[in-house]
mmCIF file of C-alpha atoms in Angstrom:
data_model
loop_
_atom_site.group_PDB
_atom_site.id
_atom_site.type_symbol
_atom_site.label_atom_id
_atom_site.label_comp_id
_atom_site.label_asym_id
_atom_site.label_seq_id
_atom_site.Cartn_x
_atom_site.Cartn_y
_atom_site.Cartn_z
ATOM 1 C CA UNK A 25 123.361 115.525 182.623
ATOM 2 C CA UNK A 26 126.771 117.150 182.786
ATOM 3 C CA UNK A 27 127.943 119.840 180.402
ATOM 4 C CA UNK A 28 131.366 119.488 178.807
ATOM 5 C CA UNK A 29 133.148 122.505 180.259
ATOM 6 C CA UNK A 30 136.287 121.629 178.279
ATOM 7 C CA UNK A 31 134.421 122.375 175.029
ATOM 8 C CA UNK A 32 134.783 125.713 173.264
ATOM 9 C CA UNK A 33 132.546 128.569 174.357
ATOM 10 C CA UNK A 34 130.763 128.298 171.015
ATOM 11 C CA UNK A 35 130.013 124.585 171.445
ATOM 12 C CA UNK A 36 129.013 125.179 175.050
ATOM 13 C CA UNK A 37 126.631 127.929 173.929
ATOM 14 C CA UNK A 38 124.987 125.508 171.535
ATOM 15 C CA UNK A 39 124.700 122.820 174.211
ATOM 16 C CA UNK A 40 122.952 125.021 176.764
ATOM 17 C CA UNK A 41 120.708 126.679 174.151
ATOM 18 C CA UNK A 42 119.486 123.241 173.140
ATOM 19 C CA UNK A 43 118.305 122.624 176.701
ATOM 20 C CA UNK A 44 114.958 124.489 176.699
ATOM 21 C CA UNK A 45 114.707 126.796 179.705
ATOM 22 C CA UNK A 46 111.783 129.135 179.161
ATOM 23 C CA UNK A 47 111.108 131.197 182.296
ATOM 24 C CA UNK A 48 109.612 128.935 184.941
ATOM 25 C CA UNK A 49 111.059 125.793 183.343
ATOM 26 C CA UNK A 50 114.771 126.163 184.083
ATOM 27 C CA UNK A 51 115.230 123.091 186.281
ATOM 28 C CA UNK A 52 116.881 120.897 183.632
ATOM 29 C CA UNK A 53 119.466 123.536 182.777
ATOM 30 C CA UNK A 54 120.026 124.467 186.426
ATOM 31 C CA UNK A 55 120.587 120.776 187.197
ATOM 32 C CA UNK A 56 123.089 120.500 184.338
ATOM 33 C CA UNK A 57 124.995 123.557 185.522
ATOM 34 C CA UNK A 58 125.090 122.350 189.135
ATOM 35 C CA UNK A 59 126.238 118.863 188.114
ATOM 36 C CA UNK A 60 128.959 120.372 185.930
ATOM 37 C CA UNK A 61 130.484 122.809 188.415
ATOM 38 C CA UNK A 62 130.029 120.844 191.658
ATOM 39 C CA UNK A 63 133.030 118.529 191.036
ATOM 40 C CA UNK A 64 135.376 121.522 190.572
ATOM 41 C CA UNK A 65 137.453 121.610 193.748
ATOM 42 C CA UNK A 66 138.384 125.289 193.457
ATOM 43 C CA UNK A 67 134.736 126.367 193.647
ATOM 44 C CA UNK A 68 132.257 126.492 196.519
ATOM 45 C CA UNK A 69 128.863 125.711 194.965
ATOM 46 C CA UNK A 70 125.564 126.873 196.470
ATOM 47 C CA UNK A 71 122.092 126.267 195.027
ATOM 48 C CA UNK A 72 119.039 128.379 195.809
ATOM 49 C CA UNK A 73 116.007 127.195 193.872
ATOM 50 C CA UNK A 74 117.161 127.214 190.255
ATOM 51 C CA UNK A 75 119.929 129.723 190.907
ATOM 52 C CA UNK A 76 123.463 128.359 191.067
ATOM 53 C CA UNK A 77 126.316 130.229 192.767
ATOM 54 C CA UNK A 78 129.928 129.100 192.407
ATOM 55 C CA UNK A 79 132.733 131.076 194.028
ATOM 56 C CA UNK A 80 136.425 131.001 194.681
ATOM 57 C CA UNK A 81 137.705 131.621 198.197
ATOM 58 C CA UNK A 82 141.381 132.396 197.667
ATOM 59 C CA UNK A 83 141.642 135.307 200.076
ATOM 60 C CA UNK A 84 142.261 137.841 197.323
ATOM 61 C CA UNK A 85 142.065 141.517 198.207
ATOM 62 C CA UNK A 86 139.191 142.076 195.771
ATOM 63 C CA UNK A 87 136.170 140.156 194.507
ATOM 64 C CA UNK A 88 134.039 140.465 191.378
ATOM 65 C CA UNK A 89 130.530 139.051 190.912
ATOM 66 C CA UNK A 90 129.828 137.805 187.364
ATOM 67 C CA UNK A 91 126.207 136.887 186.664
ATOM 68 C CA UNK A 92 123.967 135.646 183.883
ATOM 69 C CA UNK A 93 120.359 134.508 183.629
ATOM 70 C CA UNK A 94 119.604 131.031 182.302
ATOM 71 C CA UNK A 95 115.966 131.521 181.230
ATOM 72 C CA UNK A 96 114.658 132.587 177.838
ATOM 73 C CA UNK A 97 111.457 133.978 176.406
ATOM 74 C CA UNK A 98 109.188 131.339 174.775
ATOM 75 C CA UNK A 99 110.594 129.250 171.935
ATOM 76 C CA UNK A 100 109.099 129.796 168.479
ATOM 77 C CA UNK A 101 110.529 127.086 166.227
ATOM 78 C CA UNK A 102 114.055 128.389 166.917
ATOM 79 C CA UNK A 103 115.478 125.442 168.844
ATOM 80 C CA UNK A 104 117.559 123.389 168.213
ATOM 81 C CA UNK A 105 120.287 125.833 167.290
ATOM 82 C CA UNK A 106 122.172 125.790 164.017
ATOM 83 C CA UNK A 107 125.121 127.542 162.424
ATOM 84 C CA UNK A 108 124.316 130.094 159.723
ATOM 85 C CA UNK A 109 126.264 132.564 157.610
ATOM 86 C CA UNK A 110 125.401 136.269 157.900
ATOM 87 C CA UNK A 111 127.213 138.566 155.473
ATOM 88 C CA UNK A 112 130.133 136.162 155.330
ATOM 89 C CA UNK A 113 130.408 135.779 159.102
ATOM 90 C CA UNK A 114 129.537 132.563 160.963
ATOM 91 C CA UNK A 115 126.721 132.906 163.508
ATOM 92 C CA UNK A 116 124.922 130.598 165.890
ATOM 93 C CA UNK A 117 121.150 130.913 165.398
ATOM 94 C CA UNK A 118 118.452 130.023 167.918
ATOM 95 C CA UNK A 119 116.536 131.024 171.020
ATOM 96 C CA UNK A 120 118.820 132.186 173.806
ATOM 97 C CA UNK A 121 121.945 132.626 171.702
ATOM 98 C CA UNK A 122 121.811 136.387 172.291
ATOM 99 C CA UNK A 123 119.768 136.675 175.475
ATOM 100 C CA UNK A 124 121.883 135.383 177.068
ATOM 101 C CA UNK A 125 123.247 131.892 176.928
ATOM 102 C CA UNK A 126 126.338 132.836 174.942
ATOM 103 C CA UNK A 127 127.356 135.005 177.888
ATOM 104 C CA UNK A 128 126.529 132.196 180.324
ATOM 105 C CA UNK A 129 128.576 129.719 178.255
ATOM 106 C CA UNK A 130 131.627 131.983 178.432
ATOM 107 C CA UNK A 131 131.162 132.296 182.186
ATOM 108 C CA UNK A 132 130.839 128.539 182.681
ATOM 109 C CA UNK A 133 133.980 127.812 180.684
ATOM 110 C CA UNK A 134 136.003 130.392 182.594
ATOM 111 C CA UNK A 135 134.585 129.237 185.936
ATOM 112 C CA UNK A 136 135.984 125.780 185.213
ATOM 113 C CA UNK A 137 139.342 126.905 183.863
ATOM 114 C CA UNK A 138 140.335 129.818 186.115
ATOM 115 C CA UNK A 139 141.626 127.881 189.090
ATOM 116 C CA UNK A 140 143.937 130.653 190.292
ATOM 117 C CA UNK A 141 142.422 133.993 189.188
ATOM 118 C CA UNK A 142 144.002 137.308 190.139
ATOM 119 C CA UNK A 143 140.860 138.274 192.067
ATOM 120 C CA UNK A 144 138.205 136.190 193.803
ATOM 121 C CA UNK A 145 135.145 135.514 191.649
ATOM 122 C CA UNK A 146 131.515 134.839 192.516
ATOM 123 C CA UNK A 147 129.733 133.304 189.523
ATOM 124 C CA UNK A 148 125.915 133.541 189.561
ATOM 125 C CA UNK A 149 123.547 131.793 187.131
ATOM 126 C CA UNK A 150 119.927 132.596 187.909
ATOM 127 C CA UNK A 151 116.377 131.936 186.749
ATOM 128 C CA UNK A 152 113.234 133.922 185.920
ATOM 129 C CA UNK A 153 114.858 137.108 184.633
ATOM 130 C CA UNK A 154 112.382 137.491 181.765
ATOM 131 C CA UNK A 155 109.249 137.591 183.935
ATOM 132 C CA UNK A 156 107.879 139.383 187.001
ATOM 133 C CA UNK A 157 110.487 140.886 189.298
ATOM 134 C CA UNK A 158 108.999 139.011 192.260
ATOM 135 C CA UNK A 159 110.188 135.725 190.654
ATOM 136 C CA UNK A 160 113.669 136.905 189.667
ATOM 137 C CA UNK A 161 116.246 134.437 190.974
ATOM 138 C CA UNK A 162 118.850 137.124 191.577
ATOM 139 C CA UNK A 163 116.380 139.151 193.642
ATOM 140 C CA UNK A 164 115.325 136.120 195.679
ATOM 141 C CA UNK A 165 118.955 135.222 196.315
ATOM 142 C CA UNK A 166 119.760 138.773 197.436
ATOM 143 C CA UNK A 167 116.745 138.789 199.753
ATOM 144 C CA UNK A 168 117.756 135.568 201.523
ATOM 145 C CA UNK A 169 121.544 135.496 201.134
ATOM 146 C CA UNK A 170 122.856 139.067 200.821
ATOM 147 C CA UNK A 171 126.263 137.861 202.016
ATOM 148 C CA UNK A 172 126.762 136.139 198.653
ATOM 149 C CA UNK A 173 126.690 139.555 196.958
ATOM 150 C CA UNK A 174 129.767 140.872 198.737
ATOM 151 C CA UNK A 175 131.875 142.229 195.862
ATOM 152 C CA UNK A 176 133.800 145.280 194.744
ATOM 153 C CA UNK A 177 132.480 145.193 191.184
ATOM 154 C CA UNK A 178 129.933 143.232 189.129
ATOM 155 C CA UNK A 179 129.554 142.198 185.506
ATOM 156 C CA UNK A 180 126.278 141.049 183.973
ATOM 157 C CA UNK A 181 126.536 139.017 180.765
ATOM 158 C CA UNK A 182 123.669 140.811 179.022
ATOM 159 C CA UNK A 183 124.161 141.152 175.245
ATOM 160 C CA UNK A 184 126.165 144.277 174.447
ATOM 161 C CA UNK A 185 127.781 143.433 171.095
ATOM 162 C CA UNK A 186 130.905 142.528 173.034
ATOM 163 C CA UNK A 187 131.221 146.112 174.277
ATOM 164 C CA UNK A 188 130.905 147.486 177.805
ATOM 165 C CA UNK A 189 127.557 149.122 178.577
ATOM 166 C CA UNK A 190 127.494 151.001 181.857
ATOM 167 C CA UNK A 191 124.522 151.107 184.211
ATOM 168 C CA UNK A 192 120.996 151.125 182.797
ATOM 169 C CA UNK A 193 117.903 153.259 182.446
ATOM 170 C CA UNK A 194 115.135 152.960 184.989
ATOM 171 C CA UNK A 195 111.652 151.903 183.933
ATOM 172 C CA UNK A 196 108.175 152.838 185.107
ATOM 173 C CA UNK A 197 104.743 151.741 183.963
ATOM 174 C CA UNK A 198 101.539 153.637 184.652
ATOM 175 C CA UNK A 199 97.867 153.670 183.700
ATOM 176 C CA UNK A 200 96.300 156.909 182.492
ATOM 177 C CA UNK A 201 92.504 156.778 182.770
ATOM 178 C CA UNK A 202 89.728 158.698 181.083
ATOM 179 C CA UNK A 203 86.059 158.438 182.029
ATOM 180 C CA UNK A 204 82.711 158.883 180.334
ATOM 181 C CA UNK A 205 79.071 157.879 180.593
ATOM 182 C CA UNK A 206 77.660 154.699 179.069
ATOM 183 C CA UNK A 207 74.921 154.960 176.480
ATOM 184 C CA UNK A 208 73.493 153.052 173.524
ATOM 185 C CA UNK A 209 75.685 153.760 170.500
ATOM 186 C CA UNK A 210 72.562 154.531 168.450
ATOM 187 C CA UNK A 211 71.983 157.446 170.830
ATOM 188 C CA UNK A 212 75.605 158.323 171.501
ATOM 189 C CA UNK A 213 74.779 161.921 172.361
ATOM 190 C CA UNK A 214 73.177 160.729 175.590
ATOM 191 C CA UNK A 215 76.550 159.458 176.874
ATOM 192 C CA UNK A 216 80.181 160.555 176.969
ATOM 193 C CA UNK A 217 82.776 158.435 175.175
ATOM 194 C CA UNK A 218 85.772 157.633 177.373
ATOM 195 C CA UNK A 219 87.811 156.418 174.382
ATOM 196 C CA UNK A 220 87.300 159.730 172.594
ATOM 197 C CA UNK A 221 88.343 161.478 175.802
ATOM 198 C CA UNK A 222 91.706 159.708 175.526
ATOM 199 C CA UNK A 223 92.651 161.679 172.403
ATOM 200 C CA UNK A 224 94.475 164.430 174.365
ATOM 201 C CA UNK A 225 96.516 161.747 176.178
ATOM 202 C CA UNK A 226 97.619 160.242 172.862
ATOM 203 C CA UNK A 227 98.361 163.722 171.528
ATOM 204 C CA UNK A 228 100.682 164.427 174.444
ATOM 205 C CA UNK A 229 102.468 161.140 173.821
ATOM 206 C CA UNK A 230 102.769 161.855 170.106
ATOM 207 C CA UNK A 231 104.216 165.298 170.768
ATOM 208 C CA UNK A 232 106.552 164.119 173.540
ATOM 209 C CA UNK A 233 110.232 164.518 172.760
ATOM 210 C CA UNK A 234 112.617 162.168 174.531
ATOM 211 C CA UNK A 235 115.496 163.706 176.440
ATOM 212 C CA UNK A 236 119.131 162.741 176.251
ATOM 213 C CA UNK A 237 120.700 162.909 179.696
ATOM 214 C CA UNK A 238 124.440 162.814 180.417
ATOM 215 C CA UNK A 239 125.335 160.744 183.480
ATOM 216 C CA UNK A 240 128.986 160.329 184.436
ATOM 217 C CA UNK A 241 130.168 160.712 180.872
ATOM 218 C CA UNK A 242 127.545 158.480 179.215
ATOM 219 C CA UNK A 243 124.475 159.842 177.434
ATOM 220 C CA UNK A 244 121.243 157.968 178.167
ATOM 221 C CA UNK A 245 118.248 158.363 175.872
ATOM 222 C CA UNK A 246 114.874 158.440 177.605
ATOM 223 C CA UNK A 247 111.539 157.430 176.094
ATOM 224 C CA UNK A 248 107.830 157.598 176.887
ATOM 225 C CA UNK A 249 105.513 155.280 174.997
ATOM 226 C CA UNK A 250 101.938 154.030 175.024
ATOM 227 C CA UNK A 251 102.197 150.244 175.194
ATOM 228 C CA UNK A 252 98.547 149.234 175.610
ATOM 229 C CA UNK A 253 95.048 150.714 175.338
ATOM 230 C CA UNK A 254 92.032 149.063 176.934
ATOM 231 C CA UNK A 255 88.486 150.325 176.552
ATOM 232 C CA UNK A 256 85.063 149.289 175.397
ATOM 233 C CA UNK A 257 82.046 147.399 176.705
ATOM 234 C CA UNK A 258 80.197 146.014 173.682
ATOM 235 C CA UNK A 259 79.750 146.746 170.010
ATOM 236 C CA UNK A 260 76.678 148.899 170.653
ATOM 237 C CA UNK A 261 77.704 150.665 173.884
ATOM 238 C CA UNK A 262 79.460 154.000 174.322
ATOM 239 C CA UNK A 263 82.250 153.159 176.822
ATOM 240 C CA UNK A 264 82.607 154.842 180.183
ATOM 241 C CA UNK A 265 86.268 153.935 180.830
ATOM 242 C CA UNK A 266 89.498 153.889 178.841
ATOM 243 C CA UNK A 267 92.969 153.013 180.152
ATOM 244 C CA UNK A 268 96.214 153.862 178.385
ATOM 245 C CA UNK A 269 99.247 152.013 179.729
ATOM 246 C CA UNK A 270 102.465 153.984 179.335
ATOM 247 C CA UNK A 271 106.074 152.982 179.834
ATOM 248 C CA UNK A 272 108.653 155.582 180.813
ATOM 249 C CA UNK A 273 112.354 154.769 180.461
ATOM 250 C CA UNK A 274 114.308 157.298 182.496
ATOM 251 C CA UNK A 275 117.980 158.125 182.917
ATOM 252 C CA UNK A 276 119.755 156.661 185.971
ATOM 253 C CA UNK A 277 120.294 160.156 187.371
ATOM 254 C CA UNK A 278 116.554 160.185 188.185
ATOM 255 C CA UNK A 279 114.964 158.375 191.103
ATOM 256 C CA UNK A 280 111.637 156.600 190.824
ATOM 257 C CA UNK A 281 110.097 159.559 192.687
ATOM 258 C CA UNK A 282 111.546 161.924 190.044
ATOM 259 C CA UNK A 283 110.115 159.726 187.286
ATOM 260 C CA UNK A 284 106.668 159.676 188.860
ATOM 261 C CA UNK A 285 106.681 163.442 189.273
ATOM 262 C CA UNK A 286 107.580 163.795 185.594
ATOM 263 C CA UNK A 287 104.724 161.533 184.489
ATOM 264 C CA UNK A 288 102.234 163.422 186.657
ATOM 265 C CA UNK A 289 103.356 166.656 185.038
ATOM 266 C CA UNK A 290 103.090 165.242 181.500
ATOM 267 C CA UNK A 291 99.581 163.894 182.164
ATOM 268 C CA UNK A 292 98.366 166.707 184.392
ATOM 269 C CA UNK A 293 94.574 166.789 184.484
ATOM 270 C CA UNK A 294 94.208 163.027 184.062
ATOM 271 C CA UNK A 295 94.025 160.225 186.603
ATOM 272 C CA UNK A 296 97.338 158.352 186.723
ATOM 273 C CA UNK A 297 98.230 155.179 188.624
ATOM 274 C CA UNK A 298 101.809 153.890 188.891
ATOM 275 C CA UNK A 299 101.685 150.106 188.454
ATOM 276 C CA UNK A 300 105.353 149.078 188.336
ATOM 277 C CA UNK A 301 108.833 150.571 188.453
ATOM 278 C CA UNK A 302 112.485 149.686 188.753
ATOM 279 C CA UNK A 303 115.251 152.137 189.552
ATOM 280 C CA UNK A 304 118.062 152.537 187.049
ATOM 281 C CA UNK A 305 121.773 152.111 187.751
ATOM 282 C CA UNK A 306 124.459 154.756 187.404
ATOM 283 C CA UNK A 307 127.408 153.699 185.237
ATOM 284 C CA UNK A 308 129.813 153.197 188.127
ATOM 285 C CA UNK A 309 132.726 153.537 185.739
ATOM 286 C CA UNK A 310 134.655 155.720 188.150
ATOM 287 C CA UNK A 311 135.265 152.694 190.406
ATOM 288 C CA UNK A 312 138.908 151.544 190.206
ATOM 289 C CA UNK A 313 137.981 147.960 189.303
ATOM 290 C CA UNK A 314 135.628 149.176 186.592
ATOM 291 C CA UNK A 315 138.384 151.280 185.077
ATOM 292 C CA UNK A 316 140.796 148.346 185.181
ATOM 293 C CA UNK A 317 138.221 146.113 183.511
ATOM 294 C CA UNK A 318 137.415 148.595 180.731
ATOM 295 C CA UNK A 319 141.119 149.076 180.063
ATOM 296 C CA UNK A 320 141.793 145.317 180.014
ATOM 297 C CA UNK A 321 139.071 144.556 177.462
ATOM 298 C CA UNK A 322 139.902 147.628 175.368
ATOM 299 C CA UNK A 323 136.328 148.915 175.345
ATOM 300 C CA UNK A 324 134.758 152.323 174.829
ATOM 301 C CA UNK A 325 131.879 152.320 177.360
ATOM 302 C CA UNK A 326 128.362 152.972 176.130
ATOM 303 C CA UNK A 327 125.062 153.496 177.973
ATOM 304 C CA UNK A 328 122.561 150.652 178.423
ATOM 305 C CA UNK A 329 119.140 151.952 177.386
ATOM 306 C CA UNK A 330 117.139 148.978 178.621
ATOM 307 C CA UNK A 331 116.758 147.938 182.260
ATOM 308 C CA UNK A 332 118.951 145.063 183.425
ATOM 309 C CA UNK A 333 119.869 143.405 186.692
ATOM 310 C CA UNK A 334 122.926 145.629 187.044
ATOM 311 C CA UNK A 335 120.437 147.784 188.940
ATOM 312 C CA UNK A 336 120.215 145.113 191.655
ATOM 313 C CA UNK A 337 123.969 145.292 192.200
ATOM 314 C CA UNK A 338 123.921 149.095 192.049
ATOM 315 C CA UNK A 339 121.216 149.183 194.748
ATOM 316 C CA UNK A 340 123.591 147.205 196.970
ATOM 317 C CA UNK A 341 126.348 149.747 196.392
ATOM 318 C CA UNK A 342 128.238 147.593 193.882
ATOM 319 C CA UNK A 343 129.231 149.301 190.609
ATOM 320 C CA UNK A 344 128.132 147.092 187.702
ATOM 321 C CA UNK A 345 128.348 146.940 183.909
ATOM 322 C CA UNK A 346 126.855 144.856 181.107
ATOM 323 C CA UNK A 347 129.315 142.851 178.999
ATOM 324 C CA UNK A 348 128.323 139.987 176.744
ATOM 325 C CA UNK A 349 128.189 138.727 173.163
ATOM 326 C CA UNK A 350 125.173 139.377 170.955
ATOM 327 C CA UNK A 351 123.245 142.309 169.551
ATOM 328 C CA UNK A 352 120.597 143.563 172.011
ATOM 329 C CA UNK A 353 118.357 144.384 169.036
ATOM 330 C CA UNK A 354 118.098 140.643 168.341
ATOM 331 C CA UNK A 355 117.164 139.694 171.909
ATOM 332 C CA UNK A 356 113.744 137.950 171.879
ATOM 333 C CA UNK A 357 113.741 138.125 168.052
ATOM 334 C CA UNK A 358 112.704 135.006 166.136
ATOM 335 C CA UNK A 359 115.948 135.402 164.156
ATOM 336 C CA UNK A 360 118.046 135.563 167.331
ATOM 337 C CA UNK A 361 121.679 134.839 166.424
ATOM 338 C CA UNK A 362 125.147 135.637 167.727
ATOM 339 C CA UNK A 363 128.417 136.029 165.785
ATOM 340 C CA UNK A 364 130.899 133.363 166.803
ATOM 341 C CA UNK A 365 133.747 135.862 166.922
ATOM 342 C CA UNK A 366 131.873 137.890 169.575
ATOM 343 C CA UNK A 367 131.637 134.847 171.821
ATOM 344 C CA UNK A 368 135.379 134.290 171.474
ATOM 345 C CA UNK A 369 136.170 137.992 171.988
ATOM 346 C CA UNK A 370 134.172 138.215 175.227
ATOM 347 C CA UNK A 371 135.840 135.062 176.526
ATOM 348 C CA UNK A 372 139.292 136.449 175.764
ATOM 349 C CA UNK A 373 138.428 139.845 177.276
ATOM 350 C CA UNK A 374 137.257 138.350 180.561
ATOM 351 C CA UNK A 375 140.123 135.883 180.660
ATOM 352 C CA UNK A 376 142.724 138.622 180.148
ATOM 353 C CA UNK A 377 141.288 140.733 182.962
ATOM 354 C CA UNK A 378 140.742 137.901 185.455
ATOM 355 C CA UNK A 379 144.236 136.495 185.075
#
């Protein structure tokens, strides 16, 4: 099927939200996007798996990459979309409206309409953002076609309430383990309870105070949280192992090595295994194109507390920001909804800057 790229950004948002594209099942939407942009003569269209790249080649002095993921978390009776009123303001309700098909809809409309932009544009719509990093379409594209990432600046359409959010925190997950000795629970004194031994770990987490770290004029809030506890053998056995999974969100001024060193200090005396991490991204707002963009959209930059794919651009030396409609607090929420005026405002902001 082809999408109607002459429709409003709001109607286009509804159309692509109503094409289910849970991570791993994006083919139908990727096909629709490819079929819709391929006839546009001003764009070179490249497909890699379920990632679609469309770019102008006008010989401009500068190029911007503008990206958005097309997958969503699982649907929970929140598709098809519908219009609702929230405190007197019209919203579009449904899975993907916030994270992040409203941003993708704006990008698709502008990709079709901006035949002669002031700067060259590389549009990227990619799959599998919501799942393991090894499946991420943007990562796979960068691994195999790094030349497509040549740009002076990048914008990711992640929900930011229509404001500019610079960079992102890094993230690290680790397992903290405590050990004991198995025994029959009727004779618990014969063993050592590994779950009880985890109490000091939980105490350290409870007493932990998150830092606020200034990075290039933006203040990032860190956090350290227990996100899972696993322990126990049977209902009548004293357990010999307990694992506490922790997630550390760290300011982009820290490297992954810095973050690991911090965790080992916090949990000194306990076994700790790093299981996953992703570096953060500095704001990059000192780049000339970033300053021009912020000025054009009239934004007051804020920090992005969560991790986003701006970090992939940052790792390639490309300053990147988050800019899209929708409240990040409603991402993945069963009441996911986006104000219609935010969709329009983001479209107008991007249009003003690109032309």
